[in-house]
CSV table of C-alpha atoms in Angstrom, one decimal:
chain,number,residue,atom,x,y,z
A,1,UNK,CA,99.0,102.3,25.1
A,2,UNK,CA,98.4,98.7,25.4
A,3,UNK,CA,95.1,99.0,24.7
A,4,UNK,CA,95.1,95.3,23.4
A,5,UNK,CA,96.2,93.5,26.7
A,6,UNK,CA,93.4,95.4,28.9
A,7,UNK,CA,90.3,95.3,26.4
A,8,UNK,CA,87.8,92.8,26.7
A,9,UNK,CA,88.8,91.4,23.3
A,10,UNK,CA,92.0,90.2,24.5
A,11,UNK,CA,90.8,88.6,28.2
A,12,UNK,CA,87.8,87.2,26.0
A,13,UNK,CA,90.8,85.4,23.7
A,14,UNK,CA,93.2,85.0,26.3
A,15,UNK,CA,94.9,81.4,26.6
A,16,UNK,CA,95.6,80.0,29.9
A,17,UNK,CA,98.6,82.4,30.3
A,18,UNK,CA,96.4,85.5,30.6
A,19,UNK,CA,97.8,86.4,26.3
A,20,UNK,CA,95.5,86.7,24.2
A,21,UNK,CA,95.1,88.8,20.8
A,22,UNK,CA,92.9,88.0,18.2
A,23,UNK,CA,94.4,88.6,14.3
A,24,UNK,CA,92.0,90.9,13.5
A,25,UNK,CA,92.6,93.7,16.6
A,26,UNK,CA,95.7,95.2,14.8
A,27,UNK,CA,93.5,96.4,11.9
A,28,UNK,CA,90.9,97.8,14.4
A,29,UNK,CA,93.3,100.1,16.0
A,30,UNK,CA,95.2,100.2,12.9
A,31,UNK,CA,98.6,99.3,14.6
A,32,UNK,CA,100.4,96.5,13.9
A,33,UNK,CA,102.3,96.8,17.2
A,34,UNK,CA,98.8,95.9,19.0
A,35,UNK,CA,99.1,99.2,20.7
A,36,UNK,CA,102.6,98.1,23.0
A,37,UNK,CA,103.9,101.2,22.1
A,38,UNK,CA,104.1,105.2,22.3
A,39,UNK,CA,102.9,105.7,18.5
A,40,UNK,CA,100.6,102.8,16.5
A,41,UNK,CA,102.5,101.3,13.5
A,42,UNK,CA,99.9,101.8,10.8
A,43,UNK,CA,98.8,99.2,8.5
A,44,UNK,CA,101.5,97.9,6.2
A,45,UNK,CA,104.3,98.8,8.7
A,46,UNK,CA,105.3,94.6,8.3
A,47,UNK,CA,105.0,94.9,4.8
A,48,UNK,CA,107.3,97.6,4.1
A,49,UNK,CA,109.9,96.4,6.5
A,50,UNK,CA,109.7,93.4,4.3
A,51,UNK,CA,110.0,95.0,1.3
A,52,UNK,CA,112.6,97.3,2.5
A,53,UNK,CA,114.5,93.8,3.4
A,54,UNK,CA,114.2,92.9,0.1
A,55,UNK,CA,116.7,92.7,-2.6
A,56,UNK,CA,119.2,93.2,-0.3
A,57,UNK,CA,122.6,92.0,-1.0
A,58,UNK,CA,123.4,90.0,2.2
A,59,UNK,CA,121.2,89.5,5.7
A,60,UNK,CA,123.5,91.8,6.8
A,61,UNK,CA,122.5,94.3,4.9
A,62,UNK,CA,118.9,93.0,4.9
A,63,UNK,CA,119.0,93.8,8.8
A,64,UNK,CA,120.5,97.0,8.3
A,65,UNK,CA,117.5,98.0,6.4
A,66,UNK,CA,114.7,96.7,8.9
A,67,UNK,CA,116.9,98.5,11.7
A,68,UNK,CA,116.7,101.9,9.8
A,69,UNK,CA,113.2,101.2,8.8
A,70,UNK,CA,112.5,100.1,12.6
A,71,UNK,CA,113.9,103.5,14.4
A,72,UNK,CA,111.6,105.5,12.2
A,73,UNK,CA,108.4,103.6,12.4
A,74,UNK,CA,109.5,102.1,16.3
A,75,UNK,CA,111.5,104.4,18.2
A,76,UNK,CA,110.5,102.7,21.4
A,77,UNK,CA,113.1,99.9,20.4
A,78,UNK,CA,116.6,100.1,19.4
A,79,UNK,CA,117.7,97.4,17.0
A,80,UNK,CA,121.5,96.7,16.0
A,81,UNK,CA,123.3,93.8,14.7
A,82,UNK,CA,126.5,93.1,15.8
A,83,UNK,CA,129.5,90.6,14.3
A,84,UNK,CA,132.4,89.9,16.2
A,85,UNK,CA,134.8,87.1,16.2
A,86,UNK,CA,132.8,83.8,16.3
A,87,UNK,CA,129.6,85.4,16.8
A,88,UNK,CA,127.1,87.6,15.7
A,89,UNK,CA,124.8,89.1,18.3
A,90,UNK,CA,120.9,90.9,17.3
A,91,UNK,CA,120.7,93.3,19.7
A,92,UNK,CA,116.9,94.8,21.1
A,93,UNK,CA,117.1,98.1,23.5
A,94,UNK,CA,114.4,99.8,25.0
A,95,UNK,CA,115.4,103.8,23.9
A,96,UNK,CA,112.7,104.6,27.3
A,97,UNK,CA,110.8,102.2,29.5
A,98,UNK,CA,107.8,100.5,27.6
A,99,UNK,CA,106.3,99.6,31.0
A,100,UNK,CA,107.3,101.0,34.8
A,101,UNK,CA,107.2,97.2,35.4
A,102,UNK,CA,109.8,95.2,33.5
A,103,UNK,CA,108.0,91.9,33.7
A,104,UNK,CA,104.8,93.4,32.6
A,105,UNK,CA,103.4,91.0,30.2
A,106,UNK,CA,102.8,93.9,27.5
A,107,UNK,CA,106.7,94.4,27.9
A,108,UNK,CA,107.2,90.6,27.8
A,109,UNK,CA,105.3,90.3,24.3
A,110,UNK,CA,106.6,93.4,22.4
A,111,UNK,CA,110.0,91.9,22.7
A,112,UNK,CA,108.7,88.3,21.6
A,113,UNK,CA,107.0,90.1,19.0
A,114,UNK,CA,109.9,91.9,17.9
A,115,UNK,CA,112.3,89.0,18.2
A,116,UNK,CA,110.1,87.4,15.6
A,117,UNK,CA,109.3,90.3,13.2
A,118,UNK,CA,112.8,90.4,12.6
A,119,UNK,CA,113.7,86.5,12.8
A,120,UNK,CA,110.8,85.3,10.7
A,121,UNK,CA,111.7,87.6,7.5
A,122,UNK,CA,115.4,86.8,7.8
A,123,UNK,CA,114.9,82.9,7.7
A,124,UNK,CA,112.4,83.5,4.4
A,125,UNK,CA,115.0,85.8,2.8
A,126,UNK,CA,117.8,83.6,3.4
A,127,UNK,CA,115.6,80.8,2.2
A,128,UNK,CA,116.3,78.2,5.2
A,129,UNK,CA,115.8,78.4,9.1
A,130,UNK,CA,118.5,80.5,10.5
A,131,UNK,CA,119.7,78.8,14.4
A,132,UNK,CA,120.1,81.1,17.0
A,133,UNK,CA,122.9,80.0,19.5
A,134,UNK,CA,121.3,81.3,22.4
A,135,UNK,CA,118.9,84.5,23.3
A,136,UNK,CA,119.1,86.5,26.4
A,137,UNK,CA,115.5,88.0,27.5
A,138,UNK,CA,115.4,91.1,29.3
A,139,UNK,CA,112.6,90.0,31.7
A,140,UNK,CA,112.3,87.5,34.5
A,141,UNK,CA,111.1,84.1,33.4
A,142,UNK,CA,107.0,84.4,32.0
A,143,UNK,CA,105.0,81.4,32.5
A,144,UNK,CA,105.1,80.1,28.8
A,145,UNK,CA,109.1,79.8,28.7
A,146,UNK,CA,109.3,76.6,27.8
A,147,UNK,CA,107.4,77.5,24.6
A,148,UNK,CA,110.8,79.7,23.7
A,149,UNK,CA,112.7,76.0,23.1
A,150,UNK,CA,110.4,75.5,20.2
A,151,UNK,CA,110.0,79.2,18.7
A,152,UNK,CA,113.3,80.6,19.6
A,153,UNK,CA,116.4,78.1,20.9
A,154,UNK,CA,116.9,75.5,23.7
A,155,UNK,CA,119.2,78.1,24.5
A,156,UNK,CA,117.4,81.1,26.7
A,157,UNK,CA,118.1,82.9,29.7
A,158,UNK,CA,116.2,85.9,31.4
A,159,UNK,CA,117.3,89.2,32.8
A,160,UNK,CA,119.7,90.8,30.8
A,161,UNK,CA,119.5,94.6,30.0
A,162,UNK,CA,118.4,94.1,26.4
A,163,UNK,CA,117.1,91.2,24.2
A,164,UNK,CA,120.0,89.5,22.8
A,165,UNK,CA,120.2,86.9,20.1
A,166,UNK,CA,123.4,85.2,19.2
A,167,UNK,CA,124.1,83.1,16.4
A,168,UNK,CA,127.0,82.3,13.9
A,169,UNK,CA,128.3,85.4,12.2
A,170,UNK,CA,129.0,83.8,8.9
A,171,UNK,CA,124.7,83.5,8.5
A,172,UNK,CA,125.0,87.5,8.0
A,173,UNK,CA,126.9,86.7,4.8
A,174,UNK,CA,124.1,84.4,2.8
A,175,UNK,CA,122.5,86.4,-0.1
């Protein structure tokens, strides 16, 4: 397990933040989850949870599909979206620790990384950017937070229980 944040690959690559994975690692474990987690994610993981988002009727249901997808290729991570009065709420759970350390950075990065799997498609499906209100990080503050205002939202906060993104609920509805 996190193979990819102790090689010497990764420290060779590694920005002034101490992350660093080079594009071509994943297809030399063959795991597109850069080895984060219990089991790899074989090659073509991302594309099948895009194709499995595909076609569906609303994002809604488009996240539906990458959540079921998700618990059988990622059962490390729970994934659930929830709409409720003036908000809709992407939820991230750890099902057991990823790390005994919760600001680990290997645990800070497969929730970033997950955030954006899931976030990425959905604004290409959807055809536009989709604004997220505000996302709650289940980790103490990393170093590159202020990044999160250009990837994510001006909107962050740290420490939560799970990763949760909020944005407006009527976004589930686009086609």
């Amino acid at each position: 397990r996190r193979v990819l944040f102790r090689s010497a690959g990764a420290e060779q690559h590694a920005d002034e933040r101490g992350v660093g994975v080079r594009d071509d690692q994943h297809r030399d474990l063959d795991d597109e989850g850069f080895g984060l987690f219990e089991r790899p994610l074989g090659t073509g993981s991302f594309e099948f949870l895009c194709r499995g988002m595909l076609g569906a009727p609303t994002l809604a249901d488009a996240f539906d599909r990458a959540r079921r997808f998700l618990s059988i290729v990622l059962p490390d991570l729970a994934v659930s979206v929830e709409r409720g009065g003036d908000r809709a709420e992407l939820r991230i759970a750890e099902t057991a620790p990823l790390t005994a350390d919760p600001d680990d950075p290997a645990r800070v990065f497969a929730f970033e990384w997950l955030l954006r799997l899931l976030h990425g498609p959905a604004c290409w499906l959807v055809g536009r950017g989709l604004a997220l209100d505000a996302v709650r990080f289940p980790f103490a503050r990393p170093p590159h937070a202020d990044d999160y205002r250009l990837i994510y939202t001006a909107h962050f906060s740290f420490g939560g229980d799970d990763l949760v993104a909020r944005f407006n609920p009527t976004l589930l509805d686009l086609p």
